[in-house]
Coordinates of C-alpha atoms in Angstrom, one line a residue:
M1 CA 0.2 -0.1 0.0
F2 CA 2.5 2.5 1.2
R3 CA 4.8 1.9 -2.2
H4 CA 1.6 2.3 -4.7
I5 CA 0.5 5.8 -2.7
I6 CA 4.1 7.2 -3.1
L7 CA 4.2 6.2 -6.5
F8 CA 1.0 7.6 -7.3
F9 CA 1.8 10.7 -5.4
V10 CA 5.0 11.2 -7.1
F11 CA 3.3 11.1 -10.4
T12 CA 0.6 13.7 -9.7
C13 CA 2.8 16.2 -7.3
T14 CA 3.9 18.2 -10.4
F15 CA 0.5 20.0 -9.8
T16 CA 0.0 22.8 -7.1
N17 CA -2.1 23.2 -4.3
G18 CA -4.5 20.2 -3.1
I19 CA -5.9 18.3 -0.3
N20 CA -4.6 15.4 2.4
W21 CA -5.4 12.8 -0.3
H22 CA -4.1 10.0 2.1
S23 CA -5.8 11.1 5.0
S24 CA -8.6 8.8 4.2
Q25 CA -9.2 5.9 1.7
I26 CA -12.4 7.2 0.3
I27 CA -10.4 10.3 -0.8
L28 CA -7.7 8.2 -2.3
R29 CA -10.2 6.5 -4.5
H30 CA -11.3 10.1 -5.9
L31 CA -7.4 10.6 -6.7
Y32 CA -8.0 7.6 -9.2
D33 CA -10.7 9.2 -10.8
L34 CA -8.8 12.7 -11.0
Q35 CA -6.1 10.8 -12.6
D36 CA -8.2 9.4 -15.2
E37 CA -9.7 12.9 -16.2
Q38 CA -5.9 14.0 -15.8
F39 CA -5.3 11.2 -18.9
A40 CA -8.4 12.3 -20.7
V41 CA -6.9 15.7 -20.6
I42 CA -3.8 14.9 -21.3
K43 CA -5.0 12.9 -24.4
E44 CA -6.8 15.7 -25.8
Y45 CA -3.8 17.8 -25.7
L46 CA -1.8 15.5 -27.5
V47 CA -4.2 15.2 -30.2
L48 CA -4.4 18.9 -30.6
E49 CA -0.5 19.0 -30.3
T50 CA -0.1 16.6 -33.0
K51 CA -2.6 18.4 -35.6
R52 CA -0.8 21.3 -34.7
I53 CA 2.7 19.9 -36.0
H54 CA 1.6 18.5 -38.7
D55 CA -0.4 21.4 -40.1
L56 CA 2.6 23.5 -39.2
E57 CA 5.0 20.6 -41.4
R58 CA 2.4 21.0 -44.4
L59 CA 2.5 24.8 -44.1
M60 CA 6.1 24.5 -44.3
T61 CA 6.5 22.3 -47.2
S62 CA 3.8 24.3 -49.3
M63 CA 6.0 27.6 -48.6
L64 CA 9.3 25.8 -49.3
D65 CA 7.6 24.8 -52.5
W66 CA 6.4 28.3 -52.9
Y67 CA 9.6 30.1 -52.4
I68 CA 11.8 27.7 -54.8
N69 CA 9.1 28.7 -57.7
Y70 CA 9.4 31.9 -56.7
S71 CA 13.2 32.2 -57.1
Y72 CA 13.3 31.8 -60.6
V73 CA 10.8 34.5 -61.3
K74 CA 11.3 37.2 -58.2
H75 CA 13.3 39.7 -60.5
T76 CA 10.3 40.2 -62.9
L77 CA 7.6 39.3 -60.6
I78 CA 8.4 42.8 -58.6
L79 CA 8.3 45.1 -61.2
S80 CA 4.7 44.2 -61.6
P81 CA 2.3 46.1 -59.3
V82 CA 0.2 43.1 -59.5
G83 CA 3.2 41.0 -58.8
S84 CA 4.1 42.7 -56.0
S85 CA 0.5 42.8 -54.2
K86 CA 0.6 39.0 -54.6
L87 CA 4.0 38.5 -53.1
M88 CA 2.9 40.8 -50.4
S89 CA -0.5 38.8 -50.0
R90 CA 1.4 35.6 -50.0
V91 CA 4.1 36.3 -47.4
H92 CA 1.4 38.0 -44.9
K93 CA -0.6 34.4 -45.5
N94 CA 2.4 32.8 -44.8
L95 CA 3.3 34.4 -41.9
S96 CA -0.2 34.6 -40.5
G97 CA -0.5 30.6 -41.0
L98 CA 2.9 30.2 -39.1
R99 CA 1.9 32.4 -36.4
K100 CA -1.4 31.0 -35.5
L101 CA -0.2 27.5 -36.0
M102 CA 3.0 28.4 -33.5
N103 CA 1.0 29.5 -30.8
N104 CA -0.5 26.5 -29.2
Y105 CA -3.7 28.6 -27.7
N106 CA -6.1 25.8 -28.1
S107 CA -3.7 23.1 -26.8
V108 CA -2.9 25.4 -23.5
K109 CA -6.5 25.9 -22.8
V110 CA -7.2 22.3 -22.8
I111 CA -4.2 21.8 -20.1
N112 CA -6.1 24.4 -18.1
Q113 CA -8.8 22.3 -17.6
F114 CA -6.6 20.8 -14.8
D115 CA -8.1 21.2 -11.7
E116 CA -5.3 22.4 -9.2
H117 CA -7.3 22.9 -6.6
K118 CA -7.7 18.9 -6.3
A119 CA -4.3 18.1 -7.4
V120 CA -1.6 16.6 -5.0
S121 CA 1.1 19.2 -3.9
E122 CA 4.2 19.3 -2.0
F123 CA 2.5 19.9 1.2
N124 CA 0.5 17.0 0.5
M125 CA 3.7 14.6 -0.2
Q126 CA 5.0 16.1 3.0
S127 CA 2.0 15.0 5.2
A128 CA 1.9 11.6 3.5
Y129 CA 5.4 11.1 4.5
R130 CA 5.0 12.0 7.6
S131 CA 2.1 9.8 8.1
L132 CA 4.8 6.6 7.3
R133 CA 7.1 8.3 10.0
R134 CA 4.1 8.4 12.4
I135 CA 3.3 4.6 11.8
Q136 CA 7.0 3.7 12.4
K137 CA 7.4 5.7 15.5
V138 CA 4.3 4.5 16.9
Y139 CA 4.5 1.2 16.4
A140 CA 8.5 1.1 16.5
I141 CA 8.9 -0.5 13.2
P142 CA 12.3 -1.1 12.1
A143 CA 13.1 0.5 9.1
S144 CA 14.5 -2.3 7.3
D145 CA 11.1 -4.1 7.8
M146 CA 9.0 -0.9 6.9
A147 CA 11.1 -1.0 3.6
A148 CA 10.4 -4.3 3.2
G149 CA 6.5 -4.0 3.8
R150 CA 6.2 -6.0 6.5
Y151 CA 5.3 -5.4 10.2
K152 CA 6.1 -8.2 12.9
D153 CA 4.3 -11.3 10.9
R154 CA 2.0 -9.1 8.8
T155 CA 2.6 -7.6 5.2
I156 CA 1.4 -4.2 5.3
G157 CA 2.6 -3.0 1.6
D158 CA 4.7 -3.7 -1.4
P159 CA 8.6 -3.5 -0.9
M160 CA 9.8 0.1 -1.2
D161 CA 12.7 1.1 -3.7
A162 CA 15.6 2.9 -3.5
C163 CA 13.7 6.1 -4.8
E164 CA 11.0 5.7 -2.3
C165 CA 13.5 5.4 0.7
Y166 CA 15.4 8.1 -0.6
H167 CA 12.3 10.5 -0.6
M168 CA 11.6 9.5 3.2
S169 CA 15.2 10.5 4.2
K170 CA 14.8 13.7 2.0
Y171 CA 11.1 14.4 3.7
S172 CA 12.6 13.7 7.1
F173 CA 15.3 16.0 6.1
E174 CA 12.7 18.8 5.5
E175 CA 10.9 18.3 8.8
Y176 CA 14.0 18.7 10.8
D177 CA 13.9 14.7 11.7
T178 CA 17.5 13.9 11.9
Y179 CA 17.2 10.4 13.0
G180 CA 14.6 9.7 10.7
V181 CA 17.1 11.2 7.6
I182 CA 19.8 8.8 9.1
D183 CA 17.3 5.8 9.3
W184 CA 15.9 6.0 5.9
A185 CA 19.5 7.3 4.4
V186 CA 20.9 3.6 5.1
Q187 CA 18.1 2.1 3.5
A188 CA 18.3 4.0 0.7
Y189 CA 21.8 3.9 0.2
N190 CA 21.5 -0.1 0.5
K191 CA 19.0 -0.3 -2.2
W192 CA 20.7 2.5 -4.4
F193 CA 24.0 0.5 -4.3
I194 CA 22.3 -2.4 -6.5
D195 CA 21.1 -0.9 -9.4
R196 CA 22.0 3.0 -9.0
P197 CA 18.9 4.3 -10.2
K198 CA 19.3 8.0 -11.2
C199 CA 16.1 9.0 -9.0
V200 CA 18.3 9.0 -6.0
D201 CA 20.6 12.1 -5.6
I202 CA 23.6 10.6 -4.1
D203 CA 25.3 13.8 -3.4
K204 CA 22.2 15.2 -1.5
L205 CA 21.5 12.1 0.5
H206 CA 25.2 12.3 1.7
Y207 CA 24.7 15.6 2.4
Y208 CA 21.3 15.1 4.5
T209 CA 23.4 12.0 6.5
R210 CA 26.1 14.6 7.2
S211 CA 23.8 17.3 8.0
A212 CA 21.9 15.0 10.5
S213 CA 25.0 13.5 12.0
M214 CA 26.5 16.7 12.8
T215 CA 23.1 17.5 14.5
T216 CA 22.6 14.5 16.5
G217 CA 26.6 14.2 17.6
F218 CA 26.7 10.5 16.6
S219 CA 29.4 8.6 15.7
F220 CA 28.1 5.8 13.6
E221 CA 31.3 3.9 13.4
T222 CA 30.8 3.4 17.4
V223 CA 26.9 3.1 17.0
L224 CA 26.8 0.5 14.5
G225 CA 30.3 -1.2 14.8
F226 CA 30.7 -1.6 11.4
S227 CA 33.7 -1.4 9.1
N228 CA 33.4 0.7 5.7
L229 CA 33.1 -0.5 2.3
N230 CA 36.3 -0.9 0.0
H231 CA 36.7 1.0 -2.9
S232 CA 39.6 2.0 -5.1
E233 CA 41.0 5.6 -4.1
N234 CA 42.3 5.8 -8.0
N235 CA 38.8 6.1 -8.9
E236 CA 37.4 9.7 -8.2
L237 CA 33.9 7.9 -8.0
S238 CA 34.6 5.0 -6.0
A239 CA 36.0 7.5 -3.5
H240 CA 33.2 9.5 -3.3
F241 CA 30.8 6.1 -2.5
S242 CA 33.5 5.1 -0.3
L243 CA 32.9 9.1 1.7
M244 CA 29.1 8.1 1.7
A245 CA 29.7 4.5 2.7
N246 CA 31.9 6.1 5.7
A247 CA 29.2 8.4 6.7
L248 CA 26.3 5.8 6.6
N249 CA 28.8 3.2 8.2
I250 CA 27.6 0.1 6.2
R251 CA 29.8 -2.9 5.8
D252 CA 27.9 -5.6 3.9
I253 CA 25.0 -4.3 1.2
S254 CA 23.9 -7.7 0.8
A255 CA 23.3 -8.0 4.4
Q256 CA 19.9 -6.5 6.4
S257 CA 20.7 -3.0 7.4
A258 CA 20.8 -1.6 10.6
D259 CA 18.2 0.3 12.2
I260 CA 19.6 3.3 13.6
M261 CA 17.0 4.7 16.1
Y262 CA 13.9 2.5 15.7
D263 CA 14.0 1.5 19.3
K264 CA 14.9 4.7 21.1
Y265 CA 12.4 6.9 19.4
D266 CA 10.3 6.9 22.7
D267 CA 13.2 8.1 24.5
F268 CA 12.4 11.5 22.9
E269 CA 8.8 11.6 23.9
K270 CA 8.9 13.3 26.9
S271 CA 5.4 13.0 27.9
D272 CA 4.2 9.5 30.0
L273 CA 1.1 9.9 29.0
F274 CA 1.5 9.7 24.9
R275 CA 4.7 7.0 25.7
H276 CA 2.1 4.7 27.2
F277 CA -0.3 5.8 24.5
R278 CA 2.2 4.4 21.9
Y279 CA 3.2 1.3 24.3
L280 CA -0.4 0.3 24.5
C281 CA -1.0 0.9 20.4
R282 CA 2.0 -1.5 19.9
K283 CA 0.8 -4.0 22.2
G284 CA -2.9 -4.1 20.9
K285 CA -4.6 -5.1 24.1
S286 CA -5.4 -3.9 27.3
V287 CA -2.9 -4.4 30.2
R288 CA -5.0 -4.1 33.0
P289 CA -6.7 -6.5 35.2
L290 CA -10.1 -7.5 35.5
T291 CA -12.2 -6.3 38.3
Y292 CA -15.5 -6.9 39.7
D293 CA -17.1 -4.5 37.7
S294 CA -16.1 -6.1 34.4
K295 CA -18.8 -7.9 33.2
C296 CA -21.0 -8.5 30.1
H297 CA -24.8 -8.8 30.4
Y298 CA -27.9 -8.5 28.1
Q299 CA -29.7 -5.1 29.0
T300 CA -32.9 -3.9 28.6
K301 CA -33.0 -0.1 30.3
N302 CA -36.7 -0.9 31.1
S303 CA -37.6 -1.0 27.3
P304 CA -40.5 -3.6 26.5
Y305 CA -38.9 -3.5 23.3
R306 CA -35.6 -4.1 24.6
M307 CA -37.2 -7.2 26.0
I308 CA -37.1 -8.9 22.4
M309 CA -33.7 -7.5 21.3
P310 CA -31.9 -6.8 24.9
F311 CA -28.4 -4.6 24.4
K312 CA -25.3 -6.3 24.3
E313 CA -23.3 -4.5 27.1
E314 CA -20.0 -4.8 28.4
D315 CA -18.7 -2.8 31.2
I316 CA -15.5 -1.4 30.9
S317 CA -14.9 0.8 33.7
S318 CA -16.6 2.2 36.6
N319 CA -14.5 5.3 37.3
P320 CA -14.7 6.8 34.6
N321 CA -17.9 5.2 33.5
I322 CA -17.0 3.4 30.3
K323 CA -19.3 0.7 28.4
L324 CA -19.0 -1.0 25.5
Y325 CA -22.2 -1.9 23.3
H326 CA -22.2 -4.9 20.7
D327 CA -24.3 -4.9 17.4
I328 CA -26.0 -1.6 18.3
I329 CA -25.4 0.1 14.8
Y330 CA -26.7 -2.0 12.0
D331 CA -25.1 -3.0 8.6
E332 CA -27.5 -1.5 6.4
E333 CA -27.5 1.7 8.7
I334 CA -23.6 2.0 8.3
K335 CA -23.6 1.7 4.5
T336 CA -26.1 4.5 4.6
I337 CA -24.0 6.6 6.6
T338 CA -20.7 5.9 4.9
D339 CA -22.6 6.2 1.5
M340 CA -23.7 9.9 2.5
A341 CA -20.5 10.9 4.1
S342 CA -18.3 9.7 1.4
K343 CA -19.9 12.6 -1.2
D344 CA -18.7 15.4 0.9
L345 CA -15.6 14.8 3.2
S346 CA -13.0 17.7 4.5
D347 CA -10.1 17.4 6.4
A348 CA -10.5 16.8 10.3
A349 CA -9.7 19.7 12.4
Y350 CA -8.5 19.5 15.9
Y351 CA -9.8 21.7 18.9
F352 CA -7.5 22.8 21.7
N353 CA -7.8 25.8 23.8
G354 CA -10.7 27.8 21.9
K355 CA -8.7 27.3 18.3
I356 CA -9.7 25.2 15.4
T357 CA -6.6 24.1 13.6
L358 CA -5.3 21.4 10.9
L359 CA -2.7 19.8 12.5
D360 CA -1.9 16.5 10.9
D361 CA 0.5 15.5 13.8
K362 CA -2.6 15.8 15.9
R363 CA -5.3 14.4 13.8
L364 CA -5.5 13.1 10.4
G365 CA -8.7 11.8 8.5
Q366 CA -11.7 13.2 6.4
L367 CA -14.7 14.0 8.1
K368 CA -18.4 14.9 7.7
W369 CA -20.9 16.2 10.0
F370 CA -24.6 15.4 10.1
S371 CA -27.6 16.7 11.6
E372 CA -30.5 14.8 12.4
N373 CA -32.3 16.6 9.3
A374 CA -29.7 14.8 7.0
N375 CA -31.7 11.8 7.5
P376 CA -34.7 11.9 10.3
I377 CA -35.7 8.6 10.2
L378 CA -31.9 6.9 10.4
F379 CA -30.8 9.6 13.0
G380 CA -34.0 9.1 14.8
K381 CA -33.7 5.8 15.3
L382 CA -30.1 6.2 16.7
N383 CA -31.0 8.8 18.9
E384 CA -33.5 6.8 20.6
R385 CA -31.0 4.1 21.2
I386 CA -28.3 6.9 22.9
E387 CA -31.4 7.9 25.1
C388 CA -32.1 4.6 26.2
I389 CA -28.5 3.3 26.9
T390 CA -27.1 6.3 28.6
E391 CA -30.5 7.8 29.9
Y392 CA -29.3 10.9 29.0
S393 CA -31.2 13.8 26.5
T394 CA -30.2 14.1 22.7
K395 CA -32.5 17.2 22.0
T396 CA -29.4 19.3 23.3
A397 CA -26.8 17.2 21.9
E398 CA -23.9 17.7 18.7
G399 CA -24.8 16.3 15.6
Y400 CA -23.0 13.3 14.4
Q401 CA -19.5 13.3 13.1
T402 CA -18.4 10.8 10.9
V403 CA -14.6 10.0 10.1
N404 CA -12.6 8.0 7.6
Y405 CA -9.1 7.3 8.3
G406 CA -6.8 6.4 5.9
L407 CA -2.6 6.3 5.6
G408 CA -1.5 6.8 9.1
G409 CA -4.9 8.4 10.1
H410 CA -4.9 8.9 13.6
F411 CA -6.0 11.0 16.4
S412 CA -3.3 11.9 19.2
V413 CA -4.2 11.7 23.0
H414 CA -6.8 14.4 24.1
M415 CA -10.3 14.7 26.0
D416 CA -13.6 15.2 24.5
A417 CA -14.7 17.7 27.5
F418 CA -13.8 21.4 26.8
T419 CA -11.2 22.4 29.1
D420 CA -11.4 26.2 28.3
G421 CA -14.7 27.0 29.5
P422 CA -18.4 26.2 29.5
K423 CA -20.2 26.6 25.9
L424 CA -23.6 27.6 24.8
N425 CA -25.1 24.1 26.0
G426 CA -22.3 23.3 28.7
N427 CA -19.8 20.9 28.5
R428 CA -19.4 17.4 26.7
L429 CA -21.1 15.0 29.5
V430 CA -21.1 11.9 27.3
T431 CA -19.2 10.5 24.1
I432 CA -20.9 7.9 22.1
L433 CA -18.4 6.4 19.8
F434 CA -19.4 3.9 16.7
Y435 CA -17.5 1.8 15.2
M436 CA -18.5 1.5 11.5
S437 CA -15.8 -0.9 10.2
D438 CA -13.6 -3.7 11.0
V439 CA -9.7 -2.8 11.8
P440 CA -8.5 -5.5 13.7
D441 CA -4.9 -5.0 13.8
D442 CA -4.2 -1.7 14.5
G443 CA -6.3 1.8 14.5
Y444 CA -7.4 1.1 18.0
T445 CA -8.7 3.5 20.5
V446 CA -6.6 4.0 23.4
F447 CA -7.2 5.0 27.0
P448 CA -3.5 5.1 28.4
K449 CA -4.4 6.3 32.0
L450 CA -6.9 3.2 32.1
N451 CA -4.6 0.7 30.4
Y452 CA -7.5 0.0 28.2
V453 CA -7.3 -0.9 24.4
A454 CA -10.6 -0.9 22.3
N455 CA -10.6 -2.7 19.0
C456 CA -12.6 -1.4 16.0
R457 CA -15.3 -3.9 15.6
K458 CA -18.0 -2.9 13.0
G459 CA -21.1 -2.3 14.9
T460 CA -20.1 -1.7 18.5
A461 CA -20.0 1.6 20.2
L462 CA -17.8 2.9 23.1
V463 CA -19.5 5.2 25.7
W464 CA -17.8 6.9 28.3
L465 CA -18.9 9.7 30.7
N466 CA -16.4 12.7 30.3
L467 CA -17.2 14.2 33.6
H468 CA -17.7 13.7 37.5
L469 CA -21.3 13.8 38.0
N470 CA -21.1 15.2 41.4
N471 CA -19.7 18.7 40.5
G472 CA -18.9 18.6 36.4
S473 CA -15.4 18.5 36.7
V474 CA -13.4 16.7 33.8
H475 CA -12.4 12.9 34.7
S476 CA -8.8 12.7 33.9
G477 CA -9.4 9.1 33.1
T478 CA -11.1 10.1 29.8
F479 CA -7.7 11.2 28.1
H480 CA -7.7 8.9 24.8
G481 CA -6.8 8.9 21.4
G482 CA -6.6 7.0 18.3
C483 CA -3.5 4.9 17.0
P484 CA -2.5 5.1 13.2
V485 CA -4.3 3.2 10.7
I486 CA -1.6 0.7 9.3
K487 CA -3.8 -1.2 6.9
G488 CA -7.3 -1.1 6.4
N489 CA -10.3 1.4 5.8
K490 CA -11.6 3.1 9.4
W491 CA -14.8 4.2 9.7
I492 CA -16.0 5.9 12.9
M493 CA -18.9 8.2 14.0
T494 CA -19.4 10.2 17.5
K495 CA -21.7 12.0 19.1
G496 CA -21.5 14.4 22.1
L497 CA -24.2 14.8 24.7
Y498 CA -24.1 18.2 26.5
E499 CA -25.0 19.2 30.4
E500 CA -27.9 21.2 29.2
G501 CA -30.9 19.7 29.2
Q502 CA -30.1 16.8 31.4
H503 CA -30.9 16.1 35.3
L504 CA -27.9 16.5 37.1
T505 CA -27.3 17.3 40.5
Y506 CA -25.1 20.4 40.2
N507 CA -25.9 23.5 37.9
W508 CA -23.3 23.4 35.1
R509 CA -23.5 27.4 34.6
D510 CA -21.8 27.6 38.2
N511 CA -18.5 26.1 36.6
K512 CA -16.8 29.0 35.3
I513 CA -13.4 27.3 35.3
I514 CA -13.2 23.9 34.2
N515 CA -11.3 21.6 36.6
I516 CA -9.5 18.0 35.4
V517 CA -9.5 15.8 38.2

């Protein structure tokens, strides 16, 4: 998957602007449609240019024939007024025809049909490579494994070639990711040395590596313990390759390369919370003991209808209150929602301290907000289920937020409750997170302070209280995040219930300052 996406971006990145194509598999599918449109435009351009060149060639042949014939009579032709006018008319006609054919106005007009706002930009490329690095760092994947398209015992994509590894090093350099520069320079040099493709600028790769070495202060001879490649000192080119080998400190090209820093990245993460989040993403399962409160049961919530079809409720935590409901949203409902969302997705934003920003290091995905009016029957049924399982009203709730995650799609550790003061309808009291696709091996929802990992299972919903019910303060245990998606198509949908309109033991309007406890 990685290689196909990289090659596709490299092909189309000659155009400017664009959106985060890789952040959603649905958006990536649209990129194939865009390429078909581009091919059609290019084909039309080639047809027009071919016709123009052929017409120009015919005109030049006609002009040459006329000129040869004219050379025999030019001395007598210009003596006649009629002959002079004919000469001027013919020259004018020839030059006008040449000027018209040399001006490729129609061809340029066709090329201008490219929609630059939908194209892949250099910014998109940087974001895509950041996603690959995010996956590598969060899941502690050695660069050699990632370049081989594997993770543990899984195949996660096609092997990457020298050009792709070189671009990983290049973009790491541009992102000031010095250890990424070195990590991927080793892979690029290993693969480049076999057939030396021209797409790898060995001078720049050497420059990236040397700059990163100076920044990190590492001596790669002592770190890796590798002796240098032996090249003839009489050959200037070989001496240059030897210099590169010295910088990268590579001993055996045929052997599996060393991975410089893959197991050290956590040392650079200063936050224990984020470090533990990464650990749980890699482990892929909860590391907390089962308690007396942990149990699964059928729940009717005193609903006569649910006597026949009870909820499948699983207690996850009592402090904060977290429950998992199985088979609570149905396949046909999921298809309707994802089909509706796929038509109009936009970059997922990140809200922090009253500001909404697009930072792919914090959040990367494509989303669509729905009000109940978008499909009153469907969302009305979901509202009824939510009110039944939570026993809270949805009348003052926010809309439904549908999100699709693609390559490296994630949501870093955050809280759903607002911490910068109360809003119009108070704070987010409850979060309902619907899983609308299966992503069994990654893309988990992790609560690092609770050591809880929720796997994405289609049809389930994770429900939790964000606030303490005695005073409305934010529960510190509700820190959670979405692990990066390595492979697959992750669809979720969330809805937040607010304090306004709920039967609470406190007056939320009195909470001028939001406390995290």
